[in-house]
PDB file of C-alpha atoms and ligand atoms in Angstrom:
ATOM      1  CA  MET A  30      68.342 -61.164  27.043  1.00  0.00           C
ATOM      2  CA  ASP A  31      68.673 -61.819  30.489  1.00  0.00           C
ATOM      3  CA  ILE A  32      66.501 -60.297  33.085  1.00  0.00           C
ATOM      4  CA  PHE A  33      69.676 -58.747  34.656  1.00  0.00           C
ATOM      5  CA  CYS A  34      70.255 -56.705  31.499  1.00  0.00           C
ATOM      6  CA  ARG A  35      69.444 -53.053  31.953  1.00  0.00           C
ATOM      7  CA  GLY A  36      66.935 -52.400  29.217  1.00  0.00           C
ATOM      8  CA  VAL A  37      65.010 -55.661  29.562  1.00  0.00           C
ATOM      9  CA  LYS A  38      61.286 -55.509  30.973  1.00  0.00           C
ATOM     10  CA  PRO A  39      58.853 -58.043  31.225  1.00  0.00           C
ATOM     11  CA  PHE A  40      56.483 -58.561  28.229  1.00  0.00           C
ATOM     12  CA  PRO A  41      53.074 -58.648  30.295  1.00  0.00           C
ATOM     13  CA  PRO A  42      51.445 -55.166  30.847  1.00  0.00           C
ATOM     14  CA  LEU A  43      51.239 -54.178  34.354  1.00  0.00           C
ATOM     15  CA  ALA A  44      47.877 -55.133  35.726  1.00  0.00           C
ATOM     16  CA  LEU A  45      46.462 -55.803  39.296  1.00  0.00           C
ATOM     17  CA  THR A  46      46.196 -59.571  38.609  1.00  0.00           C
ATOM     18  CA  GLU A  47      49.835 -59.646  37.695  1.00  0.00           C
ATOM     19  CA  VAL A  48      51.003 -57.698  40.787  1.00  0.00           C
ATOM     20  CA  ALA A  49      48.658 -59.902  43.072  1.00  0.00           C
ATOM     21  CA  PHE A  50      50.327 -63.022  41.470  1.00  0.00           C
ATOM     22  CA  TRP A  51      53.938 -61.925  42.279  1.00  0.00           C
ATOM     23  CA  LEU A  52      53.092 -60.535  45.690  1.00  0.00           C
ATOM     24  CA  ARG A  53      51.903 -64.232  46.573  1.00  0.00           C
ATOM     25  CA  ILE A  54      55.238 -65.589  45.168  1.00  0.00           C
ATOM     26  CA  MET A  55      57.326 -63.027  47.030  1.00  0.00           C
ATOM     27  CA  ARG A  56      55.396 -64.121  50.220  1.00  0.00           C
ATOM     28  CA  ASP A  57      56.294 -67.820  49.518  1.00  0.00           C
ATOM     29  CA  HIS A  58      59.975 -66.871  49.015  1.00  0.00           C
ATOM     30  CA  ALA A  59      60.044 -65.434  52.362  1.00  0.00           C
ATOM     31  CA  VAL A  60      58.936 -68.738  53.749  1.00  0.00           C
ATOM     32  CA  PHE A  61      61.477 -70.695  52.020  1.00  0.00           C
ATOM     33  CA  LEU A  62      64.348 -68.394  53.011  1.00  0.00           C
ATOM     34  CA  TYR A  63      63.086 -68.362  56.650  1.00  0.00           C
ATOM     35  CA  HIS A  64      63.155 -72.092  56.648  1.00  0.00           C
ATOM     36  CA  GLY A  65      66.448 -72.431  54.750  1.00  0.00           C
ATOM     37  CA  LEU A  66      68.278 -70.239  56.977  1.00  0.00           C
ATOM     38  CA  PRO A  67      70.187 -71.593  60.139  1.00  0.00           C
ATOM     39  CA  SER A  68      67.889 -71.918  63.045  1.00  0.00           C
ATOM     40  CA  THR A  69      70.572 -70.188  65.132  1.00  0.00           C
ATOM     41  CA  ASP A  70      70.421 -67.164  62.966  1.00  0.00           C
ATOM     42  CA  LYS A  71      69.245 -64.088  64.803  1.00  0.00           C
ATOM     43  CA  GLU A  72      69.463 -61.380  61.940  1.00  0.00           C
ATOM     44  CA  LEU A  73      68.423 -62.829  58.680  1.00  0.00           C
ATOM     45  CA  ARG A  74      65.516 -65.086  59.828  1.00  0.00           C
ATOM     46  CA  PRO A  75      63.750 -62.080  61.706  1.00  0.00           C
ATOM     47  CA  GLU A  76      64.172 -60.187  58.479  1.00  0.00           C
ATOM     48  CA  ALA A  77      62.618 -62.972  56.360  1.00  0.00           C
ATOM     49  CA  ARG A  78      59.748 -63.029  58.715  1.00  0.00           C
ATOM     50  CA  GLN A  79      59.369 -59.177  58.267  1.00  0.00           C
ATOM     51  CA  PHE A  80      59.158 -59.679  54.536  1.00  0.00           C
ATOM     52  CA  TYR A  81      56.339 -62.278  54.838  1.00  0.00           C
ATOM     53  CA  ALA A  82      54.405 -59.850  56.940  1.00  0.00           C
ATOM     54  CA  ILE A  83      55.201 -57.206  54.223  1.00  0.00           C
ATOM     55  CA  PHE A  84      54.088 -59.151  51.455  1.00  0.00           C
ATOM     56  CA  THR A  85      50.877 -60.531  53.252  1.00  0.00           C
ATOM     57  CA  ASP A  86      49.920 -56.742  53.902  1.00  0.00           C
ATOM     58  CA  LEU A  87      50.528 -55.934  50.301  1.00  0.00           C
ATOM     59  CA  GLU A  88      48.467 -58.830  49.114  1.00  0.00           C
ATOM     60  CA  GLU A  89      45.697 -57.692  51.296  1.00  0.00           C
ATOM     61  CA  CYS A  90      46.027 -54.186  49.822  1.00  0.00           C
ATOM     62  CA  ALA A  91      45.765 -55.830  46.124  1.00  0.00           C
ATOM     63  CA  GLY A  92      42.641 -57.635  47.274  1.00  0.00           C
ATOM     64  CA  ARG A  93      41.054 -54.420  48.293  1.00  0.00           C
ATOM     65  CA  ALA A  94      42.495 -52.052  45.548  1.00  0.00           C
ATOM     66  CA  ALA A  95      39.657 -50.156  43.612  1.00  0.00           C
ATOM     67  CA  GLY A  96      40.344 -47.696  41.147  1.00  0.00           C
ATOM     68  CA  GLU A  97      43.578 -45.941  39.832  1.00  0.00           C
ATOM     69  CA  GLU A  98      44.657 -44.335  42.877  1.00  0.00           C
ATOM     70  CA  ASP A  99      44.628 -47.394  44.877  1.00  0.00           C
ATOM     71  CA  PHE A 100      46.650 -49.242  42.226  1.00  0.00           C
ATOM     72  CA  ALA A 101      49.023 -46.386  42.045  1.00  0.00           C
ATOM     73  CA  ASN A 102      49.756 -46.572  45.785  1.00  0.00           C
ATOM     74  CA  LEU A 103      50.095 -50.403  45.611  1.00  0.00           C
ATOM     75  CA  VAL A 104      52.578 -50.152  42.872  1.00  0.00           C
ATOM     76  CA  ALA A 105      54.568 -47.740  44.719  1.00  0.00           C
ATOM     77  CA  ALA A 106      54.603 -49.682  48.154  1.00  0.00           C
ATOM     78  CA  ALA A 107      55.210 -52.851  46.171  1.00  0.00           C
ATOM     79  CA  THR A 108      58.291 -51.572  44.336  1.00  0.00           C
ATOM     80  CA  VAL A 109      59.866 -50.446  47.749  1.00  0.00           C
ATOM     81  CA  ALA A 110      59.359 -53.814  49.120  1.00  0.00           C
ATOM     82  CA  VAL A 111      60.401 -55.769  46.281  1.00  0.00           C
ATOM     83  CA  GLN A 112      63.513 -53.700  45.872  1.00  0.00           C
ATOM     84  CA  ARG A 113      64.506 -54.308  49.555  1.00  0.00           C
ATOM     85  CA  PHE A 114      63.577 -58.066  49.074  1.00  0.00           C
ATOM     86  CA  PHE A 115      65.884 -58.331  46.061  1.00  0.00           C
ATOM     87  CA  VAL A 116      68.858 -56.764  48.000  1.00  0.00           C
ATOM     88  CA  PHE A 117      68.059 -59.248  50.906  1.00  0.00           C
ATOM     89  CA  LYS A 118      68.145 -62.262  48.746  1.00  0.00           C
ATOM     90  CA  ARG A 119      71.347 -61.004  46.996  1.00  0.00           C
ATOM     91  CA  ARG A 120      72.978 -60.437  50.297  1.00  0.00           C
ATOM     92  CA  ILE A 121      72.041 -64.025  51.245  1.00  0.00           C
ATOM     93  CA  LEU A 122      73.421 -65.293  48.054  1.00  0.00           C
ATOM     94  CA  HIS A 123      76.584 -63.784  48.679  1.00  0.00           C
ATOM     95  CA  LEU A 124      76.979 -64.999  51.966  1.00  0.00           C
ATOM     96  CA  LEU A 125      76.403 -68.571  50.713  1.00  0.00           C
ATOM     97  CA  ALA A 126      78.854 -67.866  47.806  1.00  0.00           C
ATOM     98  CA  GLU A 127      81.515 -67.479  50.437  1.00  0.00           C
ATOM     99  CA  CYS A 128      80.430 -70.123  52.756  1.00  0.00           C
ATOM    100  CA  ARG A 129      79.515 -67.486  55.378  1.00  0.00           C
ATOM    101  CA  LEU A 130      76.114 -68.980  56.193  1.00  0.00           C
ATOM    102  CA  CYS A 131      76.862 -72.336  57.802  1.00  0.00           C
ATOM    103  CA  GLY A 132      74.031 -74.627  58.624  1.00  0.00           C
ATOM    104  CA  ALA A 133      71.832 -73.049  55.907  1.00  0.00           C
ATOM    105  CA  TRP A 134      69.730 -75.279  53.725  1.00  0.00           C
ATOM    106  CA  LEU A 135      69.649 -73.104  50.665  1.00  0.00           C
ATOM    107  CA  TYR A 136      71.554 -73.905  47.202  1.00  0.00           C
ATOM    108  CA  PRO A 137      72.913 -70.725  45.847  1.00  0.00           C
ATOM    109  CA  LEU A 138      71.147 -71.234  42.749  1.00  0.00           C
ATOM    110  CA  PHE A 139      68.050 -71.549  44.463  1.00  0.00           C
ATOM    111  CA  VAL A 140      68.479 -68.112  45.962  1.00  0.00           C
ATOM    112  CA  ASP A 141      69.688 -66.651  42.657  1.00  0.00           C
ATOM    113  CA  HIS A 142      66.426 -67.978  41.157  1.00  0.00           C
ATOM    114  CA  LEU A 143      64.494 -66.213  43.787  1.00  0.00           C
ATOM    115  CA  SER A 144      66.268 -62.989  43.376  1.00  0.00           C
ATOM    116  CA  ARG A 145      65.830 -63.165  39.445  1.00  0.00           C
ATOM    117  CA  GLU A 146      62.082 -63.507  40.038  1.00  0.00           C
ATOM    118  CA  ALA A 147      62.147 -60.519  42.503  1.00  0.00           C
ATOM    119  CA  LEU A 148      64.091 -58.354  39.795  1.00  0.00           C
ATOM    120  CA  TYR A 149      61.532 -59.556  37.096  1.00  0.00           C
ATOM    121  CA  PHE A 150      58.721 -58.402  39.523  1.00  0.00           C
ATOM    122  CA  ARG A 151      60.336 -55.044  40.178  1.00  0.00           C
ATOM    123  CA  LYS A 152      60.784 -54.387  36.437  1.00  0.00           C
ATOM    124  CA  LEU A 153      57.243 -55.215  35.798  1.00  0.00           C
ATOM    125  CA  LEU A 154      56.185 -52.644  38.507  1.00  0.00           C
ATOM    126  CA  LYS A 155      58.514 -50.114  36.572  1.00  0.00           C
ATOM    127  CA  LYS A 156      56.215 -50.480  33.639  1.00  0.00           C
ATOM    128  CA  PHE A 157      53.814 -48.325  35.600  1.00  0.00           C
ATOM    129  CA  GLY A 158      52.451 -45.776  33.161  1.00  0.00           C
ATOM    130  CA  GLY A 159      52.917 -48.122  30.241  1.00  0.00           C
ATOM    131  CA  CYS A 160      56.486 -48.052  29.586  1.00  0.00           C
ATOM    132  CA  GLY A 161      57.902 -51.163  27.981  1.00  0.00           C
ATOM    133  CA  MET A 162      60.765 -52.269  25.714  1.00  0.00           C
ATOM    134  CA  PRO A 163      61.134 -50.205  22.656  1.00  0.00           C
ATOM    135  CA  CYS A 164      61.013 -53.321  20.306  1.00  0.00           C
ATOM    136  CA  GLN A 165      58.473 -55.798  21.415  1.00  0.00           C
ATOM    137  CA  VAL A 166      60.258 -58.790  19.937  1.00  0.00           C
ATOM    138  CA  ASP A 167      63.190 -58.044  22.307  1.00  0.00           C
ATOM    139  CA  ALA A 168      60.640 -58.460  25.310  1.00  0.00           C
ATOM    140  CA  VAL A 169      59.219 -61.648  23.810  1.00  0.00           C
ATOM    141  CA  GLY A 170      62.869 -63.150  23.432  1.00  0.00           C
ATOM    142  CA  SER A 171      63.748 -61.984  27.051  1.00  0.00           C
ATOM    143  CA  GLU A 172      60.467 -63.603  28.271  1.00  0.00           C
ATOM    144  CA  HIS A 173      61.475 -66.890  26.761  1.00  0.00           C
ATOM    145  CA  ILE A 174      64.966 -66.695  28.201  1.00  0.00           C
ATOM    146  CA  PHE A 175      63.593 -65.930  31.806  1.00  0.00           C
ATOM    147  CA  TRP A 176      60.934 -68.690  31.792  1.00  0.00           C
ATOM    148  CA  ALA A 177      63.193 -71.296  30.166  1.00  0.00           C
ATOM    149  CA  ARG A 178      65.868 -70.876  32.673  1.00  0.00           C
ATOM    150  CA  GLY A 179      63.306 -70.711  35.540  1.00  0.00           C
ATOM    151  CA  ILE A 180      61.619 -73.943  34.611  1.00  0.00           C
ATOM    152  CA  ALA A 181      64.984 -75.614  34.155  1.00  0.00           C
ATOM    153  CA  ASP A 182      65.768 -74.417  37.815  1.00  0.00           C
ATOM    154  CA  HIS A 183      62.592 -75.817  39.052  1.00  0.00           C
ATOM    155  CA  MET A 184      63.033 -79.185  37.532  1.00  0.00           C
ATOM    156  CA  LYS A 185      66.603 -79.493  39.274  1.00  0.00           C
ATOM    157  CA  PHE A 186      65.363 -78.149  42.618  1.00  0.00           C
ATOM    158  CA  VAL A 187      62.399 -80.708  42.375  1.00  0.00           C
ATOM    159  CA  ARG A 188      64.725 -83.460  41.382  1.00  0.00           C
ATOM    160  CA  ASP A 189      66.949 -82.973  44.266  1.00  0.00           C
ATOM    161  CA  LEU A 190      64.172 -83.267  46.731  1.00  0.00           C
ATOM    162  CA  VAL A 191      63.003 -86.588  45.424  1.00  0.00           C
ATOM    163  CA  ASP A 192      64.022 -89.769  47.293  1.00  0.00           C
ATOM    164  CA  PRO A 193      66.706 -91.750  45.036  1.00  0.00           C
ATOM    165  CA  SER A 194      64.453 -94.910  44.979  1.00  0.00           C
ATOM    166  CA  GLU A 195      62.014 -92.748  42.972  1.00  0.00           C
ATOM    167  CA  ARG A 196      63.785 -93.667  39.593  1.00  0.00           C
ATOM    168  CA  ALA A 197      60.880 -92.807  37.397  1.00  0.00           C
ATOM    169  CA  LEU A 198      60.124 -89.350  38.681  1.00  0.00           C
ATOM    170  CA  LEU A 199      63.927 -88.623  38.889  1.00  0.00           C
ATOM    171  CA  SER A 200      64.627 -89.419  35.311  1.00  0.00           C
ATOM    172  CA  MET A 201      61.482 -87.386  34.209  1.00  0.00           C
ATOM    173  CA  ALA A 202      62.734 -84.387  36.239  1.00  0.00           C
ATOM    174  CA  THR A 203      66.014 -84.673  34.903  1.00  0.00           C
ATOM    175  CA  ALA A 204      64.915 -84.970  31.141  1.00  0.00           C
ATOM    176  CA  THR A 205      62.504 -82.138  31.638  1.00  0.00           C
ATOM    177  CA  GLY A 206      65.315 -79.874  33.365  1.00  0.00           C
ATOM    178  CA  GLN A 207      67.845 -80.680  30.307  1.00  0.00           C
ATOM    179  CA  LYS A 208      64.955 -80.014  27.804  1.00  0.00           C
ATOM    180  CA  PHE A 209      64.695 -76.488  29.235  1.00  0.00           C
ATOM    181  CA  ASP A 210      68.506 -75.968  29.323  1.00  0.00           C
ATOM    182  CA  LEU A 211      68.285 -76.434  25.583  1.00  0.00           C
ATOM    183  CA  LEU A 212      65.258 -74.345  25.062  1.00  0.00           C
ATOM    184  CA  ASN A 213      67.083 -71.619  27.046  1.00  0.00           C
ATOM    185  CA  LEU A 214      70.195 -71.599  24.742  1.00  0.00           C
ATOM    186  CA  GLN A 215      67.688 -71.876  21.661  1.00  0.00           C
ATOM    187  CA  ALA A 216      65.744 -68.720  22.938  1.00  0.00           C
ATOM    188  CA  ARG A 217      69.086 -66.917  23.475  1.00  0.00           C
ATOM    189  CA  ASP A 218      70.058 -67.560  19.817  1.00  0.00           C
ATOM    190  CA  ILE A 219      66.796 -66.352  18.548  1.00  0.00           C
ATOM    191  CA  ALA A 220      66.470 -63.305  20.605  1.00  0.00           C
ATOM    192  CA  SER A 221      70.083 -62.391  19.606  1.00  0.00           C
ATOM    193  CA  MET A 222      69.224 -62.898  15.829  1.00  0.00           C
ATOM    194  CA  LEU A 223      66.084 -60.932  16.126  1.00  0.00           C
ATOM    195  CA  TRP A 224      67.376 -58.300  18.647  1.00  0.00           C
ATOM    196  CA  HIS A 225      65.733 -54.760  17.553  1.00  0.00           C
ATOM    197  CA  TYR A 226      64.132 -56.488  14.567  1.00  0.00           C
ATOM    198  CA  ARG A 227      60.731 -58.167  14.308  1.00  0.00           C
ATOM    199  CA  PRO A 228      59.416 -61.683  14.707  1.00  0.00           C
ATOM    200  CA  ASN A 229      60.035 -64.153  11.823  1.00  0.00           C
ATOM    201  CA  ASN A 230      58.799 -67.785  11.303  1.00  0.00           C
ATOM    202  CA  ASP A 231      61.533 -69.467  13.156  1.00  0.00           C
ATOM    203  CA  LEU A 232      60.448 -67.407  16.382  1.00  0.00           C
ATOM    204  CA  VAL A 233      56.797 -68.267  15.778  1.00  0.00           C
ATOM    205  CA  ARG A 234      57.533 -71.918  15.584  1.00  0.00           C
ATOM    206  CA  PHE A 235      60.033 -71.768  18.536  1.00  0.00           C
ATOM    207  CA  ALA A 236      57.006 -70.059  20.703  1.00  0.00           C
ATOM    208  CA  LYS A 237      54.779 -73.029  19.789  1.00  0.00           C
ATOM    209  CA  ASP A 238      57.315 -75.647  20.649  1.00  0.00           C
ATOM    210  CA  PHE A 239      58.024 -73.525  23.881  1.00  0.00           C
ATOM    211  CA  ARG A 240      54.320 -73.582  24.826  1.00  0.00           C
ATOM    212  CA  THR A 241      54.096 -77.287  24.320  1.00  0.00           C
ATOM    213  CA  ALA A 242      57.174 -77.907  26.496  1.00  0.00           C
ATOM    214  CA  VAL A 243      55.705 -75.726  29.411  1.00  0.00           C
ATOM    215  CA  GLN A 244      52.462 -77.553  29.168  1.00  0.00           C
ATOM    216  CA  ASP A 245      54.418 -80.978  29.547  1.00  0.00           C
ATOM    217  CA  ALA A 246      56.311 -79.574  32.405  1.00  0.00           C
ATOM    218  CA  ASN A 247      53.180 -78.376  34.205  1.00  0.00           C
ATOM    219  CA  ASP A 248      51.587 -81.646  33.625  1.00  0.00           C
ATOM    220  CA  PHE A 249      54.511 -83.053  35.416  1.00  0.00           C
ATOM    221  CA  ALA A 250      54.571 -80.425  38.151  1.00  0.00           C
ATOM    222  CA  ALA A 251      50.934 -81.332  38.743  1.00  0.00           C
ATOM    223  CA  THR A 252      51.445 -85.062  38.917  1.00  0.00           C
ATOM    224  CA  ALA A 253      54.469 -84.629  41.235  1.00  0.00           C
ATOM    225  CA  GLY A 254      52.408 -82.275  43.302  1.00  0.00           C
ATOM    226  CA  GLY A 255      49.713 -84.714  43.681  1.00  0.00           C
ATOM    227  CA  LEU A 256      51.953 -87.507  44.614  1.00  0.00           C
ATOM    228  CA  VAL A 257      53.463 -85.123  47.383  1.00  0.00           C
ATOM    229  CA  ALA A 258      49.867 -83.966  48.687  1.00  0.00           C
ATOM    230  CA  CYS A 259      48.646 -87.593  48.779  1.00  0.00           C
ATOM    231  CA  CYS A 260      52.054 -89.109  50.271  1.00  0.00           C
ATOM    232  CA  THR A 261      52.370 -91.434  47.549  1.00  0.00           C
ATOM    233  CA  ALA A 262      55.873 -90.730  46.598  1.00  0.00           C
ATOM    234  CA  ALA A 263      58.963 -90.662  48.590  1.00  0.00           C
ATOM    235  CA  THR A 264      60.227 -87.139  48.456  1.00  0.00           C
ATOM    236  CA  VAL A 265      61.117 -84.435  50.909  1.00  0.00           C
ATOM    237  CA  ILE A 266      59.415 -81.733  48.641  1.00  0.00           C
ATOM    238  CA  PRO A 267      57.605 -79.246  50.914  1.00  0.00           C
ATOM    239  CA  PRO A 268      53.882 -79.011  49.768  1.00  0.00           C
ATOM    240  CA  LEU A 269      54.417 -75.100  49.506  1.00  0.00           C
ATOM    241  CA  LEU A 270      57.276 -75.419  47.110  1.00  0.00           C
ATOM    242  CA  ALA A 271      55.195 -78.044  44.884  1.00  0.00           C
ATOM    243  CA  ASP A 272      52.279 -75.604  44.744  1.00  0.00           C
ATOM    244  CA  HIS A 273      54.666 -72.692  44.331  1.00  0.00           C
ATOM    245  CA  VAL A 274      56.251 -74.299  41.059  1.00  0.00           C
ATOM    246  CA  ARG A 275      52.804 -75.188  39.846  1.00  0.00           C
ATOM    247  CA  ARG A 276      51.402 -71.736  40.209  1.00  0.00           C
ATOM    248  CA  GLU A 277      54.644 -70.423  38.391  1.00  0.00           C
ATOM    249  CA  GLY A 278      54.215 -72.779  35.617  1.00  0.00           C
ATOM    250  CA  VAL A 279      50.469 -71.927  34.932  1.00  0.00           C
ATOM    251  CA  HIS A 280      51.277 -68.187  35.166  1.00  0.00           C
ATOM    252  CA  CYS A 281      53.871 -68.894  32.535  1.00  0.00           C
ATOM    253  CA  MET A 282      51.413 -70.249  30.244  1.00  0.00           C
ATOM    254  CA  GLU A 283      49.319 -67.193  30.706  1.00  0.00           C
ATOM    255  CA  VAL A 284      52.252 -65.045  29.510  1.00  0.00           C
ATOM    256  CA  LEU A 285      52.861 -67.355  26.543  1.00  0.00           C
ATOM    257  CA  GLU A 286      49.353 -66.855  25.474  1.00  0.00           C
ATOM    258  CA  LEU A 287      49.895 -63.078  25.400  1.00  0.00           C
ATOM    259  CA  ILE A 288      52.955 -63.741  23.312  1.00  0.00           C
ATOM    260  CA  ARG A 289      51.066 -66.118  21.068  1.00  0.00           C
ATOM    261  CA  ARG A 290      48.186 -63.380  20.348  1.00  0.00           C
ATOM    262  CA  TYR A 291      50.955 -60.893  19.781  1.00  0.00           C
ATOM    263  CA  LEU A 292      52.680 -63.129  17.222  1.00  0.00           C
ATOM    264  CA  LEU A 293      49.472 -63.958  15.576  1.00  0.00           C
ATOM    265  CA  ALA A 294      48.706 -60.120  15.199  1.00  0.00           C
ATOM    266  CA  GLY A 295      51.909 -59.660  13.371  1.00  0.00           C
ATOM    267  CA  ASP A 296      54.606 -56.967  14.043  1.00  0.00           C
ATOM    268  CA  ASP A 297      56.227 -54.563  11.562  1.00  0.00           C
ATOM    269  CA  GLY A 298      59.259 -54.056  13.728  1.00  0.00           C
ATOM    270  CA  LEU A 299      60.128 -51.053  15.870  1.00  0.00           C
ATOM    271  CA  GLU A 300      57.433 -48.687  17.452  1.00  0.00           C
ATOM    272  CA  GLY A 301      59.617 -46.450  19.535  1.00  0.00           C
ATOM    273  CA  GLU A 302      63.076 -44.945  19.539  1.00  0.00           C
ATOM    274  CA  GLN A 303      65.542 -47.562  18.560  1.00  0.00           C
ATOM    275  CA  ASP A 304      68.137 -47.833  21.278  1.00  0.00           C
ATOM    276  CA  ASP A 305      71.495 -49.191  20.079  1.00  0.00           C
ATOM    277  CA  ASP A 306      73.143 -49.401  23.381  1.00  0.00           C
ATOM    278  CA  GLU A 307      74.348 -52.856  24.253  1.00  0.00           C
ATOM    279  CA  GLU A 308      72.711 -54.364  27.280  1.00  0.00           C
TER     280      GLU A 308
HETATM  281 FE1  FE2 B  24      59.334 -68.507  42.694  1.00  0.00          FE
HETATM  282 FE1  FE2 B  25      60.358 -70.126  40.245  1.00  0.00          FE
END
């Protein structure tokens, strides 16, 4: 189920490396928002700059963290920051949705995407103390949905920053985006069918296909990033965005590896209390 659903939490356990990864991602988002907001803006741009400073500081804290107490303090501070950042992103999104941010260079879907990642991070932080979803297969399903939608978005954002003359790059980005749109739909079907149950062979096969597709998308992102870095393709993709997409793709593969090991180990179904509430 979608990350916006009440009970959905990320699959990975809360670890320092996860927190450090997402803090860096949040810092990048602050840069994207700052540069995408109108240059005349006197309120939102300074706020984006503040978030950049906040997440830079938190990243430094993560780098210094040693021991449980430091980690607990980091999680508490990051939770407050990411909650505020999520609200900030949604505020920008709502202004865009009602055409009240003239001169902004931000797609509404792009800001929605950034807000989904903030929400994912906030929910990950809420796993402090080890509390995940009652049924692991639901977390697996939700994870596939989150990343399938996210990677489909990445491909669309990249495609729209490629010069129209770069026909091969454009068609590759379009085809990969469409592939992940389909994977998103399939992930939703499987997650729905197995909700509150346990993995089956269909899920194992889907997870394998999904990993292959993500690896292909990562190879494409690495190639595109290399072309941007060497100025050998006509695009207006900022190098930071290319690198950001590449890092998220690599991180997705790490999460998928955790899922692969979980599926390999087998799961007999519910471990905790079954919650029949609709999400
Ligand atoms: Fe991101
Ligand atoms: Fe993303």
